[in-house]
PDB file of C-alpha atoms in Angstrom:
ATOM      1  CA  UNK A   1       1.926 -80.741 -79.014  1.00 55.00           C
ATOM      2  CA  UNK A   2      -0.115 -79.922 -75.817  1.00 62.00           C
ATOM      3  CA  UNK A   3      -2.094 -82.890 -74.806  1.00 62.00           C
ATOM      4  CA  UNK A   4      -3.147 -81.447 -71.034  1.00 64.00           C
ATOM      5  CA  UNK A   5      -6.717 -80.505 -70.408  1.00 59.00           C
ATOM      6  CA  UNK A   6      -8.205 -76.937 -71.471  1.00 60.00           C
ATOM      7  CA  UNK A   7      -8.205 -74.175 -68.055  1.00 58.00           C
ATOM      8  CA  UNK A   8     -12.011 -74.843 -68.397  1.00 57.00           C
ATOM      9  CA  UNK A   9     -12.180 -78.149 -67.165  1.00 54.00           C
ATOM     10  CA  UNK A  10      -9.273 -77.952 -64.143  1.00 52.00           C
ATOM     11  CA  UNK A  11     -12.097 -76.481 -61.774  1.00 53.00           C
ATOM     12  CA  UNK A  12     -14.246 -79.181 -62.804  1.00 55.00           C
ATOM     13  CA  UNK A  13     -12.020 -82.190 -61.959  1.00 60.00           C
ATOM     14  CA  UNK A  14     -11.045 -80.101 -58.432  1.00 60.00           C
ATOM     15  CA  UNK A  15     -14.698 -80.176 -57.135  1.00 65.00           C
ATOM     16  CA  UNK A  16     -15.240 -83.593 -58.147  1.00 73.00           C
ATOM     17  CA  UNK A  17     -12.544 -84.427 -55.780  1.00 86.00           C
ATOM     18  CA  UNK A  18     -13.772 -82.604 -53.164  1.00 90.00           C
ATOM     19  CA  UNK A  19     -16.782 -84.192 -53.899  1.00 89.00           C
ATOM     20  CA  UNK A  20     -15.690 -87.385 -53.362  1.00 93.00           C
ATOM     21  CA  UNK A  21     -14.461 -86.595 -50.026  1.00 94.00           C
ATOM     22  CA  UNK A  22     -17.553 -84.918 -48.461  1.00 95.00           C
ATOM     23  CA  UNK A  23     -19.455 -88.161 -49.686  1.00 95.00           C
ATOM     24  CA  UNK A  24     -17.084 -90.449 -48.488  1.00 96.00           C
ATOM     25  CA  UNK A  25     -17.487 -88.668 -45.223  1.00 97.00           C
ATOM     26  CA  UNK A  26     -20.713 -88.587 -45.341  1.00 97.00           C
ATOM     27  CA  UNK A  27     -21.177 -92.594 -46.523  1.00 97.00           C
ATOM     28  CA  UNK A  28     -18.494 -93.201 -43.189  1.00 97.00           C
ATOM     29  CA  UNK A  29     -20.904 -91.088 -40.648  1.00 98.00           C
ATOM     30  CA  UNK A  30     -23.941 -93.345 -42.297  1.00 98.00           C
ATOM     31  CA  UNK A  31     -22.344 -96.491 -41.789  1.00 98.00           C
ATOM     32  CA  UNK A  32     -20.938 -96.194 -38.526  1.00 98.00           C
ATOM     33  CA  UNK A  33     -23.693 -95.144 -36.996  1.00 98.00           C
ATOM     34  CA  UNK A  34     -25.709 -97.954 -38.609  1.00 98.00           C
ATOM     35  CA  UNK A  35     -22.715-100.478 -37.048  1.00 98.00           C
ATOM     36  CA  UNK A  36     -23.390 -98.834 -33.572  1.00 98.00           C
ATOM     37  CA  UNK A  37     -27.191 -99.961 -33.724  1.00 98.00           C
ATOM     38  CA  UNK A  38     -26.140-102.870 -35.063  1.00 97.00           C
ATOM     39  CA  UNK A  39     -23.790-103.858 -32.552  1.00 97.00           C
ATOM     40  CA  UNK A  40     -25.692-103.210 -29.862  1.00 96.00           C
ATOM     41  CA  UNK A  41     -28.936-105.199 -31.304  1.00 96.00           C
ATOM     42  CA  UNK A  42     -26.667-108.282 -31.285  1.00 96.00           C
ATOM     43  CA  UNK A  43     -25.197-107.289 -27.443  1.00 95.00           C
ATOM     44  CA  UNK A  44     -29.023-107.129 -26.097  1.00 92.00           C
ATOM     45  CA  UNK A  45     -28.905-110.486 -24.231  1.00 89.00           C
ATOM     46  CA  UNK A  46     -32.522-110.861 -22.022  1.00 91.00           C
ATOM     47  CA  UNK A  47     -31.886-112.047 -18.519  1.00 91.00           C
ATOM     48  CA  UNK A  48     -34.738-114.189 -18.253  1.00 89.00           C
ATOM     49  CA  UNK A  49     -38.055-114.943 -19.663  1.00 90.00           C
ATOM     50  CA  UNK A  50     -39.714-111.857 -18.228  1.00 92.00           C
ATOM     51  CA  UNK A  51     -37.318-109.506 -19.610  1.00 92.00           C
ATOM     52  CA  UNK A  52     -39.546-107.876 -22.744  1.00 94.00           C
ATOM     53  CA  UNK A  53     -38.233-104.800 -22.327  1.00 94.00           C
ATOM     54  CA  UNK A  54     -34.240-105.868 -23.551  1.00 94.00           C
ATOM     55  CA  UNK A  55     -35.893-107.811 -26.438  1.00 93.00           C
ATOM     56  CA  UNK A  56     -38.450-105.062 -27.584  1.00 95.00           C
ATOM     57  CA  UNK A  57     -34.865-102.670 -27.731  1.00 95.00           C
ATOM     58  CA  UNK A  58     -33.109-104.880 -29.451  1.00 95.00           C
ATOM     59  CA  UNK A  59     -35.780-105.015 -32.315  1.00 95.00           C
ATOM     60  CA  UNK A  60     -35.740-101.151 -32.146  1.00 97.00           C
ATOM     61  CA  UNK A  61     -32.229-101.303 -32.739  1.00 97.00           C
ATOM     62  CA  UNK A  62     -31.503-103.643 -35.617  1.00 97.00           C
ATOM     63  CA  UNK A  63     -35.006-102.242 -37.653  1.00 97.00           C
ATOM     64  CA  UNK A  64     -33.293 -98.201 -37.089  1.00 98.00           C
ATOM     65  CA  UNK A  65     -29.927-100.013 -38.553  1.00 97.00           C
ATOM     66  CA  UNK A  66     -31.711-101.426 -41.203  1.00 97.00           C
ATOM     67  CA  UNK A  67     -33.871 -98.276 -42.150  1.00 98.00           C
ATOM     68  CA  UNK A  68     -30.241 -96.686 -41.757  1.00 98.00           C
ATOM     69  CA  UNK A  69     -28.658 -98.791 -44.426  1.00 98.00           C
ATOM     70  CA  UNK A  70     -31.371 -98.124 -46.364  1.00 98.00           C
ATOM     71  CA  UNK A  71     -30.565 -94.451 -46.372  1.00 98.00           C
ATOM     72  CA  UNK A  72     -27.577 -94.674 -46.756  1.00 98.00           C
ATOM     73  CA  UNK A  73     -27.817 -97.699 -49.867  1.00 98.00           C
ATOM     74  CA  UNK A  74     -29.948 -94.611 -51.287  1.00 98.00           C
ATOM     75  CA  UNK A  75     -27.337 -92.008 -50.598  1.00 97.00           C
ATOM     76  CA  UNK A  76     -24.512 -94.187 -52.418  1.00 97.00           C
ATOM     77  CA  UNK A  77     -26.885 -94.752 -55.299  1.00 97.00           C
ATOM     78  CA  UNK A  78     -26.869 -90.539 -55.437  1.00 96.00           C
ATOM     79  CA  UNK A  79     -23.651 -89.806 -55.131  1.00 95.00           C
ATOM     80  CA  UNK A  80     -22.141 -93.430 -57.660  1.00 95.00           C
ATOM     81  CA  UNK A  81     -24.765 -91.733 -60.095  1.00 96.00           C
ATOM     82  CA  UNK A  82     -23.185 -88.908 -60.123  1.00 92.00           C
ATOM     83  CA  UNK A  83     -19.805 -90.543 -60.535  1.00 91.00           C
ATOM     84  CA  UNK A  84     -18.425 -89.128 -57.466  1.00 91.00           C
ATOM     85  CA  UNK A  85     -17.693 -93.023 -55.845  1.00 93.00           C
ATOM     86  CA  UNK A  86     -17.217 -96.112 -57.375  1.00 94.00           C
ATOM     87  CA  UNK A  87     -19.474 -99.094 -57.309  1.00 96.00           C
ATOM     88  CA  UNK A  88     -17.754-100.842 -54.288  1.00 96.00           C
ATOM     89  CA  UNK A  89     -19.733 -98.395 -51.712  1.00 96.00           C
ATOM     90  CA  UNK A  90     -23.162-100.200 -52.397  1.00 97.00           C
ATOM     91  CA  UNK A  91     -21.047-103.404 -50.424  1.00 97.00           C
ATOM     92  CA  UNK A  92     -20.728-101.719 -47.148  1.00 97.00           C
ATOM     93  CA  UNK A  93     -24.944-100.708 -46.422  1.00 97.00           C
ATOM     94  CA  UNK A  94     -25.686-104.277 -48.143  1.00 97.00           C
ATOM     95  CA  UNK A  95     -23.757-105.940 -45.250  1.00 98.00           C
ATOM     96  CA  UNK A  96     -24.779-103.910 -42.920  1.00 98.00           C
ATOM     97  CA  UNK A  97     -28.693-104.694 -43.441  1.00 98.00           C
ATOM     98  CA  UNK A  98     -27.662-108.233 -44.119  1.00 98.00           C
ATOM     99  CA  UNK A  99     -26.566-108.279 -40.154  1.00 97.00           C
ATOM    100  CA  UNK A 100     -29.829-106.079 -39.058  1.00 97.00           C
ATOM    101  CA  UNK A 101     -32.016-108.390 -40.423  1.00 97.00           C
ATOM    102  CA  UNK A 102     -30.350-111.622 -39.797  1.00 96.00           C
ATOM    103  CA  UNK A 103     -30.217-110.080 -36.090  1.00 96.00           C
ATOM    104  CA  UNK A 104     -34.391-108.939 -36.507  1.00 95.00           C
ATOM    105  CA  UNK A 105     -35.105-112.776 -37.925  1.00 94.00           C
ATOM    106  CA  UNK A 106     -33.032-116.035 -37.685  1.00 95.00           C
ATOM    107  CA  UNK A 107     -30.542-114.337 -34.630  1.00 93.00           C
ATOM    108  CA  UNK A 108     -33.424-113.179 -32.834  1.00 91.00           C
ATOM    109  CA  UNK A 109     -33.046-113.389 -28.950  1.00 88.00           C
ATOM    110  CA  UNK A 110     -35.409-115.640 -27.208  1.00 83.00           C
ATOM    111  CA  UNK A 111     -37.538-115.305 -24.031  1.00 74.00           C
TER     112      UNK A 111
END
């Protein structure tokens, strides 16, 4: 008895791998990116109380990393949809605003 699948669905199961990888890639490129801004909202340290200027890019930065993880929360909601990833993707853009806006709010730097 042949149990293996029918020729008709071996292209199917092919792309969905290759699937996988470009949105894997593309969740990775997201991410990192998103870490970048994120890392250097938190290295933003003002000299004194007249420096605005370090403070007013450090906001910048952590709000693009959290509109960033946003994007990217959206894109891994696309691509787990269409069974292409697995569920544990929607952790890494959680954390990742999690740090943007404890870095916009409690972690703020002060003047």
């Amino acid at each position: 008895m042949n149990t293996s699948a029918p020729p008709s669905t071996r292209p199917a199961r092919a792309w969905s791998g290759f699937g996988s990888l470009v949105c894997g890639l593309v969740l990775t490129a997201g991410h990192l990116a998103t870490g970048y801004l994120v890392v250097v909202a938190y290295l933003a340290d003002p000299v004194g109380p007249w420096d605005h200027e370090t403070v007013a890019h450090s906001d910048f930065a952590a709000g693009f990393g959290l509109a960033l993880s946003a994007l990217t929360a959206l894109l891994t909601w696309v691509f787990v949809k269409a069974e292409w990833l697995r569920r544990w993707w929607y952790g890494v853009p959680a954390l990742l605003a999690a740090v943007a806006l404890l870095r916009l709010t409690l972690l703020a730097p002060e003047l």
